[in-house]
PDB file of C-alpha atoms in Angstrom:
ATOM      1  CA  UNK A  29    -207.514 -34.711  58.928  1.00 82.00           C
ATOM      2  CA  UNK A  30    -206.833 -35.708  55.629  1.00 89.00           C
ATOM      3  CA  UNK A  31    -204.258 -36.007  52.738  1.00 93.00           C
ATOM      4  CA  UNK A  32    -203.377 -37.914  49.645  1.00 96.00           C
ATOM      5  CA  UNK A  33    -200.031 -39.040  48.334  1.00 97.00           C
ATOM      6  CA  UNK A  34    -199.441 -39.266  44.484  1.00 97.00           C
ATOM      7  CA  UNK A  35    -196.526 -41.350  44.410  1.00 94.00           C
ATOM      8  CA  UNK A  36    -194.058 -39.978  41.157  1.00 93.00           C
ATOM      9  CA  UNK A  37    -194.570 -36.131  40.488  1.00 95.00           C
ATOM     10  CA  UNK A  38    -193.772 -37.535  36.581  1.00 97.00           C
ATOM     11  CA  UNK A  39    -194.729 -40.322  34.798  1.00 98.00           C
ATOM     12  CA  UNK A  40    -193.628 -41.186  31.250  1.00 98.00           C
ATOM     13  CA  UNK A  41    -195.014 -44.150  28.900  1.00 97.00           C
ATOM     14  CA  UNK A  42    -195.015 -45.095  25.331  1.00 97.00           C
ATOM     15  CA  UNK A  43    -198.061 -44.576  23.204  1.00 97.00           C
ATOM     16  CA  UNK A  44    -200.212 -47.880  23.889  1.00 97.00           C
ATOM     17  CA  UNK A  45    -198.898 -48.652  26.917  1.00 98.00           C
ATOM     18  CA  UNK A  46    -200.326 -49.584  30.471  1.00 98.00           C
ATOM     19  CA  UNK A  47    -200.884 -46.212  32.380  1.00 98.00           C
ATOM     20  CA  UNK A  48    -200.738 -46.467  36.022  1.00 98.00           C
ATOM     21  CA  UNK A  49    -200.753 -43.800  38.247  1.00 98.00           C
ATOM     22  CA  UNK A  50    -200.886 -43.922  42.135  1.00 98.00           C
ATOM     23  CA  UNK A  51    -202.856 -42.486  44.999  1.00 97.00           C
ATOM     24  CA  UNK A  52    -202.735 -43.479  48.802  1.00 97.00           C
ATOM     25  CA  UNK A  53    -204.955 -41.515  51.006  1.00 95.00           C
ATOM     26  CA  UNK A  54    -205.391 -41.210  55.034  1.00 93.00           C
ATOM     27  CA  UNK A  55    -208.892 -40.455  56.020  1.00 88.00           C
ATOM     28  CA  UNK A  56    -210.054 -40.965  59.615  1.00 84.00           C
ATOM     29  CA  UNK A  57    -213.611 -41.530  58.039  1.00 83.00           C
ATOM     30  CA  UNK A  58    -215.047 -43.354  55.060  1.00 84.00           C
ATOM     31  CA  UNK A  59    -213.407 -40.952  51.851  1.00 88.00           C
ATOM     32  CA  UNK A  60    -215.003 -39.541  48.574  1.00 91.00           C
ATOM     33  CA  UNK A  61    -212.393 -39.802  46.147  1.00 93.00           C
ATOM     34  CA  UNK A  62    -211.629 -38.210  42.746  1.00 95.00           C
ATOM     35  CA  UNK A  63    -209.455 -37.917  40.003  1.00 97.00           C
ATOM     36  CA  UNK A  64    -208.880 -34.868  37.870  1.00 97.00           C
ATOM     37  CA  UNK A  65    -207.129 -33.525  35.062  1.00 97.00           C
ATOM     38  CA  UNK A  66    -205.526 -30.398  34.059  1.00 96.00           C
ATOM     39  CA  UNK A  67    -204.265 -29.616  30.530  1.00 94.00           C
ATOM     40  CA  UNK A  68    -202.106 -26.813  30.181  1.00 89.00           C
ATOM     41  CA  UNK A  69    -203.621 -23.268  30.965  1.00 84.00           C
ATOM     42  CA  UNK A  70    -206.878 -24.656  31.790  1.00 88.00           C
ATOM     43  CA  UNK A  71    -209.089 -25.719  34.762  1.00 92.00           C
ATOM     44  CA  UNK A  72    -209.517 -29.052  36.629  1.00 95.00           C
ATOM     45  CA  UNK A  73    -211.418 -31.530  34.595  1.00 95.00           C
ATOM     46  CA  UNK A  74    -213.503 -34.608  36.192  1.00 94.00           C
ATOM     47  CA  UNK A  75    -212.176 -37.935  35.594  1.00 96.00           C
ATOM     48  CA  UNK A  76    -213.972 -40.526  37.960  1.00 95.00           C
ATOM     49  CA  UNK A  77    -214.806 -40.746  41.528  1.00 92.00           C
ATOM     50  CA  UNK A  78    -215.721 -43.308  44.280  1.00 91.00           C
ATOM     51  CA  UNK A  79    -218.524 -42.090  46.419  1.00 86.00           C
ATOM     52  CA  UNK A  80    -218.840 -45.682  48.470  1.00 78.00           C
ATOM     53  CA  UNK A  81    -220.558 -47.646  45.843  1.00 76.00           C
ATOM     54  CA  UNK A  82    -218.966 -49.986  43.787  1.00 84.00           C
ATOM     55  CA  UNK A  83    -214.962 -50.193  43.905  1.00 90.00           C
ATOM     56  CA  UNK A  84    -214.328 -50.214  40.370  1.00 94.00           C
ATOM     57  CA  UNK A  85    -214.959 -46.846  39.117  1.00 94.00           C
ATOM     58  CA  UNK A  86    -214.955 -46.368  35.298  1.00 95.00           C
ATOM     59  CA  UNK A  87    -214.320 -43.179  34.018  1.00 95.00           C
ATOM     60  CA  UNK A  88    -214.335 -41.097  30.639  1.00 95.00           C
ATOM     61  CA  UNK A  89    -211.570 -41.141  28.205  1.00 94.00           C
ATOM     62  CA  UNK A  90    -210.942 -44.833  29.252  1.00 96.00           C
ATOM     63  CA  UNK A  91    -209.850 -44.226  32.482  1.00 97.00           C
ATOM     64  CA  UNK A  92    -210.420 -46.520  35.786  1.00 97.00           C
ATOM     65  CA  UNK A  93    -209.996 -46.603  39.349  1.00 97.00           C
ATOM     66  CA  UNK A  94    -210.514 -49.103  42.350  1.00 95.00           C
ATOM     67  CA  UNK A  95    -210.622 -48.154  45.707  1.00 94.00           C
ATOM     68  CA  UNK A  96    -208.778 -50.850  47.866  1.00 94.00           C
ATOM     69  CA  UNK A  97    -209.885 -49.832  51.699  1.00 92.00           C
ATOM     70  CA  UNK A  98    -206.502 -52.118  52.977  1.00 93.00           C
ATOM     71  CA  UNK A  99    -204.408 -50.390  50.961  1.00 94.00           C
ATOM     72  CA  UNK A 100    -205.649 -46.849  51.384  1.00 95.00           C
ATOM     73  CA  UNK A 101    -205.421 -46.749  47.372  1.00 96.00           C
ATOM     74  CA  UNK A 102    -206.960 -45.187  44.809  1.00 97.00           C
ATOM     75  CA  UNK A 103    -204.996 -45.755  41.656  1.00 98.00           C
ATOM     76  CA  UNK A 104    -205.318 -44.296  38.108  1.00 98.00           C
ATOM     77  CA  UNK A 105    -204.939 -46.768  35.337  1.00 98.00           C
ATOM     78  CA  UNK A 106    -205.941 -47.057  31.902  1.00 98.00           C
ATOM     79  CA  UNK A 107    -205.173 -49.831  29.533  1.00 97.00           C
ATOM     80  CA  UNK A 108    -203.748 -48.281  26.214  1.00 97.00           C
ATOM     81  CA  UNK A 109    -202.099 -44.533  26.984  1.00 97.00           C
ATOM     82  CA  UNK A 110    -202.752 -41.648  23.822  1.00 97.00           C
ATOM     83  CA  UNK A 111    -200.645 -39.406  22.954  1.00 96.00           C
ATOM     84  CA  UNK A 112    -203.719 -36.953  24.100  1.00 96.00           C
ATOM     85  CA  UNK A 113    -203.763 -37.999  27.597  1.00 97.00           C
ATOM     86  CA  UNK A 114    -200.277 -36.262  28.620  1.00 97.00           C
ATOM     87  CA  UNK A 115    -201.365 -33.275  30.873  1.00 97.00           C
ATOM     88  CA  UNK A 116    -201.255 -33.110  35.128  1.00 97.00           C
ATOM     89  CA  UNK A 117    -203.024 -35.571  37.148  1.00 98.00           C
ATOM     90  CA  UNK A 118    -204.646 -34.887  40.488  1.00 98.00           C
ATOM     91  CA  UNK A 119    -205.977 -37.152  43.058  1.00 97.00           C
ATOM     92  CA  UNK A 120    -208.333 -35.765  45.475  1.00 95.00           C
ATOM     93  CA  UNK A 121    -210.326 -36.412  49.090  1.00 93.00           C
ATOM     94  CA  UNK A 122    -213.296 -35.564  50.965  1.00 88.00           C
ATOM     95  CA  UNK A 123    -215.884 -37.356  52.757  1.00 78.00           C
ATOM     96  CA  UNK A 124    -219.629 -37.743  52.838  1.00 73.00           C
ATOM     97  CA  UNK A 125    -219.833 -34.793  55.121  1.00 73.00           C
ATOM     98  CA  UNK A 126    -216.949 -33.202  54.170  1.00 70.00           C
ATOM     99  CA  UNK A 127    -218.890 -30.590  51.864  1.00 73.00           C
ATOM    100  CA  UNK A 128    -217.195 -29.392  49.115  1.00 81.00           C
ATOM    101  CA  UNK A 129    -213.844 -29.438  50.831  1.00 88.00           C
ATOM    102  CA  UNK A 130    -211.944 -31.120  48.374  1.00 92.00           C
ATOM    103  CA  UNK A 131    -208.315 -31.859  49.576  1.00 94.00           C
ATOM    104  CA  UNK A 132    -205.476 -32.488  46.723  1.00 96.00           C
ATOM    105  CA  UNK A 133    -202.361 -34.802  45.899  1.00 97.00           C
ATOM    106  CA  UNK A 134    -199.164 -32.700  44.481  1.00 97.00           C
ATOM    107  CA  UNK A 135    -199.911 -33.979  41.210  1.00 97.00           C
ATOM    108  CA  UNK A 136    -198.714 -36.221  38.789  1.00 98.00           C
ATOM    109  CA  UNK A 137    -197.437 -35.324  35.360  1.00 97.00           C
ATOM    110  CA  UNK A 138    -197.785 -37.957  32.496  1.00 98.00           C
ATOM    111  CA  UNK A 139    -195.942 -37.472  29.681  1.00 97.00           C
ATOM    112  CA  UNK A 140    -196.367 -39.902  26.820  1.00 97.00           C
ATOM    113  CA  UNK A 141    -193.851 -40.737  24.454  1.00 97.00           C
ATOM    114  CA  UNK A 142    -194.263 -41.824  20.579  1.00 93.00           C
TER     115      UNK A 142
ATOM    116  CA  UNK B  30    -225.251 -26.026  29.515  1.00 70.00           C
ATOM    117  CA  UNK B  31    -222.309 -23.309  29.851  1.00 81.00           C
ATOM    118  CA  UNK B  32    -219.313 -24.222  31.971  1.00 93.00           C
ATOM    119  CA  UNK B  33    -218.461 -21.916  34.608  1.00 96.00           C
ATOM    120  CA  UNK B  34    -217.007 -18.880  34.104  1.00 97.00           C
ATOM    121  CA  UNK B  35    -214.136 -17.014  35.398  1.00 97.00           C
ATOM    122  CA  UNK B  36    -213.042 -13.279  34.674  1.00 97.00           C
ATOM    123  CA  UNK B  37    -210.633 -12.271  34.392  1.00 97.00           C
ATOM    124  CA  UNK B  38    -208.305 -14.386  32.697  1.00 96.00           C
ATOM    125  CA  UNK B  39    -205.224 -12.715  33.449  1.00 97.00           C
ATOM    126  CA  UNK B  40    -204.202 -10.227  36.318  1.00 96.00           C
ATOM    127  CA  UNK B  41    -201.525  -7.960  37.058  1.00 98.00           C
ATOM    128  CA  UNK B  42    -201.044  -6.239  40.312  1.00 98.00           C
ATOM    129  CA  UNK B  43    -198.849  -4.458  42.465  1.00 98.00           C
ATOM    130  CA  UNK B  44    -197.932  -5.503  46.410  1.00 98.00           C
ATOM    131  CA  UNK B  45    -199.985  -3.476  48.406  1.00 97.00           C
ATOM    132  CA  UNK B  46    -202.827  -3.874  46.159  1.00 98.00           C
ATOM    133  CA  UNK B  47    -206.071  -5.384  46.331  1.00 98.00           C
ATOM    134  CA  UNK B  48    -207.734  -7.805  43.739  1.00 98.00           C
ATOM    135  CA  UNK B  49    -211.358  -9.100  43.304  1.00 98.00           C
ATOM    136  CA  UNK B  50    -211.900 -12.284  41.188  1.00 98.00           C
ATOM    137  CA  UNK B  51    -215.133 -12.958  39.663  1.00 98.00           C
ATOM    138  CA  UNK B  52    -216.697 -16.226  39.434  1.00 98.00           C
ATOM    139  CA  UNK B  53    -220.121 -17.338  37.144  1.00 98.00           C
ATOM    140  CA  UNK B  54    -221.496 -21.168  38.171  1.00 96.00           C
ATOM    141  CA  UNK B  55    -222.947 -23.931  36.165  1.00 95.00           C
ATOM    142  CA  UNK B  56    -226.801 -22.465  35.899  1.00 94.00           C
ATOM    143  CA  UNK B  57    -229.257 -24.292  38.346  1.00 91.00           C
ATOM    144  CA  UNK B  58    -225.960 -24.813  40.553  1.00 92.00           C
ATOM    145  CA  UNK B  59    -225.623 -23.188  44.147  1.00 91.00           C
ATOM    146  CA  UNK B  60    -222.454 -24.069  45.435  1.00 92.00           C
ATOM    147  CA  UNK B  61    -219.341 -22.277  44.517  1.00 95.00           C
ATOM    148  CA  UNK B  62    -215.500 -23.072  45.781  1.00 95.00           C
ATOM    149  CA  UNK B  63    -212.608 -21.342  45.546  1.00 97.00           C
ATOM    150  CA  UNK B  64    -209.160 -23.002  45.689  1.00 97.00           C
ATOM    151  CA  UNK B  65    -205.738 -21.426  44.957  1.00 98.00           C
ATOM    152  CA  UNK B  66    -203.026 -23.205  43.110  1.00 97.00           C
ATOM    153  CA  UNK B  67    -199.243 -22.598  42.799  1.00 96.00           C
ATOM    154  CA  UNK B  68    -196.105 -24.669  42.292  1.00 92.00           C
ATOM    155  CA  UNK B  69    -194.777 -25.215  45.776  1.00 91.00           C
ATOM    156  CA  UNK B  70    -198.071 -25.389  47.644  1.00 94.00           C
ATOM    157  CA  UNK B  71    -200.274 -27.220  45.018  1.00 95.00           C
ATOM    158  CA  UNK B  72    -203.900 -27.113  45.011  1.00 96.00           C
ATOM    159  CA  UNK B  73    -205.605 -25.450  48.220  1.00 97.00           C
ATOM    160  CA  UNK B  74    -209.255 -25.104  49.391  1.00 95.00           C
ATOM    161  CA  UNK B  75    -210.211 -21.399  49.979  1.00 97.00           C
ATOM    162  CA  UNK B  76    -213.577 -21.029  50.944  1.00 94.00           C
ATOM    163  CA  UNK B  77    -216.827 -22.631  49.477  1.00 93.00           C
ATOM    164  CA  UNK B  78    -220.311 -20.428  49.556  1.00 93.00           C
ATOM    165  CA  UNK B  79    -224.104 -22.017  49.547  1.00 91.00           C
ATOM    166  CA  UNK B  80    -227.214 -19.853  49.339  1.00 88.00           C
ATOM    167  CA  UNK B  81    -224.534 -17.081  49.801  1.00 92.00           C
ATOM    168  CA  UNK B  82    -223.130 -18.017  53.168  1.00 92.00           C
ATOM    169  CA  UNK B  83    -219.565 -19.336  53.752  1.00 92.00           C
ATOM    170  CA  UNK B  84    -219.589 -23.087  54.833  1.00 88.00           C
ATOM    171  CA  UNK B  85    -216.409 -24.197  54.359  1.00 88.00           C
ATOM    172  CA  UNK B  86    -213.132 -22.351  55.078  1.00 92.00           C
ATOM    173  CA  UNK B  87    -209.905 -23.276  54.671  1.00 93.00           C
ATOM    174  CA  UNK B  88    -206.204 -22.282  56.002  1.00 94.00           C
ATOM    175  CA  UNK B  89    -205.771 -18.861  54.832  1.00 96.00           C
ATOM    176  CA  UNK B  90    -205.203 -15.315  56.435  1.00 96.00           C
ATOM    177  CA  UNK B  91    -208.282 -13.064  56.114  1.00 96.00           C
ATOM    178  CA  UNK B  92    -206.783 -10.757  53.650  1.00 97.00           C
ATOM    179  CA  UNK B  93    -208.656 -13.571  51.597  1.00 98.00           C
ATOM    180  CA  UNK B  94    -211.978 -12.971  51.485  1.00 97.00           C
ATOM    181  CA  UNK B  95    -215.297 -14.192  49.367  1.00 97.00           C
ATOM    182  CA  UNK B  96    -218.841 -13.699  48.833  1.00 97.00           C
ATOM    183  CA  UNK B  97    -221.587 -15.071  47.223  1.00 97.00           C
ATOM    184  CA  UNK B  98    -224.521 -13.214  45.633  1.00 96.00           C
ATOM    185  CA  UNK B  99    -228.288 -14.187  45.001  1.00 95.00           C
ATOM    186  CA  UNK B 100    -228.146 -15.497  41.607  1.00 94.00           C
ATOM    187  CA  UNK B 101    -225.086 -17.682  43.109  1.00 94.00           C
ATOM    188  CA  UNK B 102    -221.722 -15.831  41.199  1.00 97.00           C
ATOM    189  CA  UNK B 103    -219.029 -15.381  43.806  1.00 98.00           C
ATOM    190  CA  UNK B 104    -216.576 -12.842  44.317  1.00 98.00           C
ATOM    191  CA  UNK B 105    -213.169 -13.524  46.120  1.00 98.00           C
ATOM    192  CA  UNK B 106    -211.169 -10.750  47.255  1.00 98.00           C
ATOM    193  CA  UNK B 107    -207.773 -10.527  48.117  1.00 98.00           C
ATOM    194  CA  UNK B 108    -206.461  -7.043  50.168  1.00 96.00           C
ATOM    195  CA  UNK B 109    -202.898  -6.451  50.826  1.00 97.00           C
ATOM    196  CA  UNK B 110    -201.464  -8.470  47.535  1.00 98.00           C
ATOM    197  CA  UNK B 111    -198.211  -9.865  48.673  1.00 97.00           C
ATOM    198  CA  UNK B 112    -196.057 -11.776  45.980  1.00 97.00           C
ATOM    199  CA  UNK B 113    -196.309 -15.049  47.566  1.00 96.00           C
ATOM    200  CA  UNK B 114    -200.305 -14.591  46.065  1.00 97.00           C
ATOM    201  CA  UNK B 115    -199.160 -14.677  43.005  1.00 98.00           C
ATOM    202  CA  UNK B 116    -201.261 -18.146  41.919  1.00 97.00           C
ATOM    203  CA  UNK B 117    -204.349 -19.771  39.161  1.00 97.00           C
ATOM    204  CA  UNK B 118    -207.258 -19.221  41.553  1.00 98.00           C
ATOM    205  CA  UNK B 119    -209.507 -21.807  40.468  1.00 97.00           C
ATOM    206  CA  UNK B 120    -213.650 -21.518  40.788  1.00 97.00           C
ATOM    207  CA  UNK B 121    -215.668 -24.852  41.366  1.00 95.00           C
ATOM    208  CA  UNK B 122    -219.302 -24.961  40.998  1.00 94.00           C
ATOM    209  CA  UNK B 123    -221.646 -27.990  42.252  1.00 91.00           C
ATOM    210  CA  UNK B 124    -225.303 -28.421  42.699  1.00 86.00           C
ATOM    211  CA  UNK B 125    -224.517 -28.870  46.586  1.00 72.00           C
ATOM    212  CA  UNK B 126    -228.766 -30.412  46.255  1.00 63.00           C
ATOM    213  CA  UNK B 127    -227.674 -32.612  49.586  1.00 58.00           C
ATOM    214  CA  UNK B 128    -225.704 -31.565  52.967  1.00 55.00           C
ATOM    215  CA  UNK B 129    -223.302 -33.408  51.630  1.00 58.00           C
ATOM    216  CA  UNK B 130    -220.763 -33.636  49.231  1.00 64.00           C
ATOM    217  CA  UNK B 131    -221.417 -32.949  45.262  1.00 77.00           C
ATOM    218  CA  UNK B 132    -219.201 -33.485  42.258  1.00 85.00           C
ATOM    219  CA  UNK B 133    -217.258 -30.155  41.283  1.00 90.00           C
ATOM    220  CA  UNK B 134    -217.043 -28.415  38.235  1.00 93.00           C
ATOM    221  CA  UNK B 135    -213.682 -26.214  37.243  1.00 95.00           C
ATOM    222  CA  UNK B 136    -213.657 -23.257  35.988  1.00 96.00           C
ATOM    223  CA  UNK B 137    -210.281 -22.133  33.369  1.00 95.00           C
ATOM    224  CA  UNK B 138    -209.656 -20.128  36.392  1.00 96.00           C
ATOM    225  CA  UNK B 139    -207.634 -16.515  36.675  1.00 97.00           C
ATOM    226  CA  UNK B 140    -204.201 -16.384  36.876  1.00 97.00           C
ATOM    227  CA  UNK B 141    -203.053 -13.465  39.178  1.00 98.00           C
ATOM    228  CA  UNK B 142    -199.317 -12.639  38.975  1.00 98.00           C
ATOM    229  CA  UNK B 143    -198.134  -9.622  42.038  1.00 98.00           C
ATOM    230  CA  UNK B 144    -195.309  -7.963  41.182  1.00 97.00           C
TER     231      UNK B 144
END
């Protein structure tokens, strides 16, 4: 089986600061992972995933990831935080033969303060 | 390229009642999910449908139910509405081109409240 942990169901920052936002997983088999986000009264929205190639994943809006196999990790992080990137952030896994089972974290709210 | 498309929005219903949720994909895509999402259970897998058979399934009583048609839109059904169904039910759409897994798509999704 497996599941994700999103350590902190709320995060708050300053405008410009570091944003870091964690995910541990447990996956008896190599994982697909993903990060989405929601903005209020809408659907999921594609941030980055890791699909076994390289560990540092870039993704849009100046987001980033790196998968860390010894630490089961697979945190968010992005350098400067806008006051546009508050909104609900989900970590999810599957695996290469997992289909389109996608299995979810509780979430993470980031709220970012002026 | 259009997103994908869910209708309705916005549901009312009744316990006792059923529900059917509409779904539209990404065009050219074949592989739709389902997943429901509410505050104390978070985001859960429902079914997923390719070339309009069921080949995922996930934890949930068969008063939920799904199909997928020829041109790929899915239909989920849910009999029996209890107030605990009361969720978003969120459509995903992929290409699904391999056995294995493809990047999803979300729909706004359609937010179902049972009174």
């Amino acid at each position: 089986a497996q599941s994700v942990t999103q350590l902190g169901s709320h995060v708050s920052v300053s405008e410009g600061a570091l944003v870091l936002l964690r995910c541990n997983y447990s996956s008896s088999v190599p994982p697909y992972l993903f990060w989405y986000v929601q903005y209020p009264n809408q659907g999921l929205q594609l941030l980055l995933k890791y699909t076994s190639a390289a560990t540092l994943v870039k993704g849009i809006n100046g987001f980033e990831a790196e998968f860390k196999k010894s630490e089961t990790s697979f945190h968010l992080t992005k350098p400067s935080a806008h006051m546009s990137d508050a909104a609900e952030y989900f970590c999810a896994v599957t695996s290469p033969k997992g289909g389109n089972k996608l299995v979810f974290g509780a979430g993470t709210i980031l709220r970012v303060k002026s | 390229k259009a997103g994908v498309t869910q209708t309705p929005r916005y549901l009312i219903k009744t316990r006792g009642q059923q529900v059917t949720l509409s779904c539209s994909p990404i065009s050219g895509h074949r592989s739709v999910s389902w997943y429901q999402q509410t505050p104390g259970q978070g985001l859960q897998f429902l079914f997923e449908y390719f070339s309009e058979t069921q080949r995922n399934k996930g934890n949930f009583p068969g008063r939920f139910s799904g199909r997928q048609f020829s041109n790929s839109r899915s239909e989920m059904n849910v009999s029996t509405l209890e107030l605990g169904d009361s969720a978003l039910y969120l459509c995903a759409s992929s290409p699904r081109t391999s056995g294995g897994t493809d990047t999803q798509y979300f729909g706004p999704g359609t937010r179902l409240t049972v009174l």
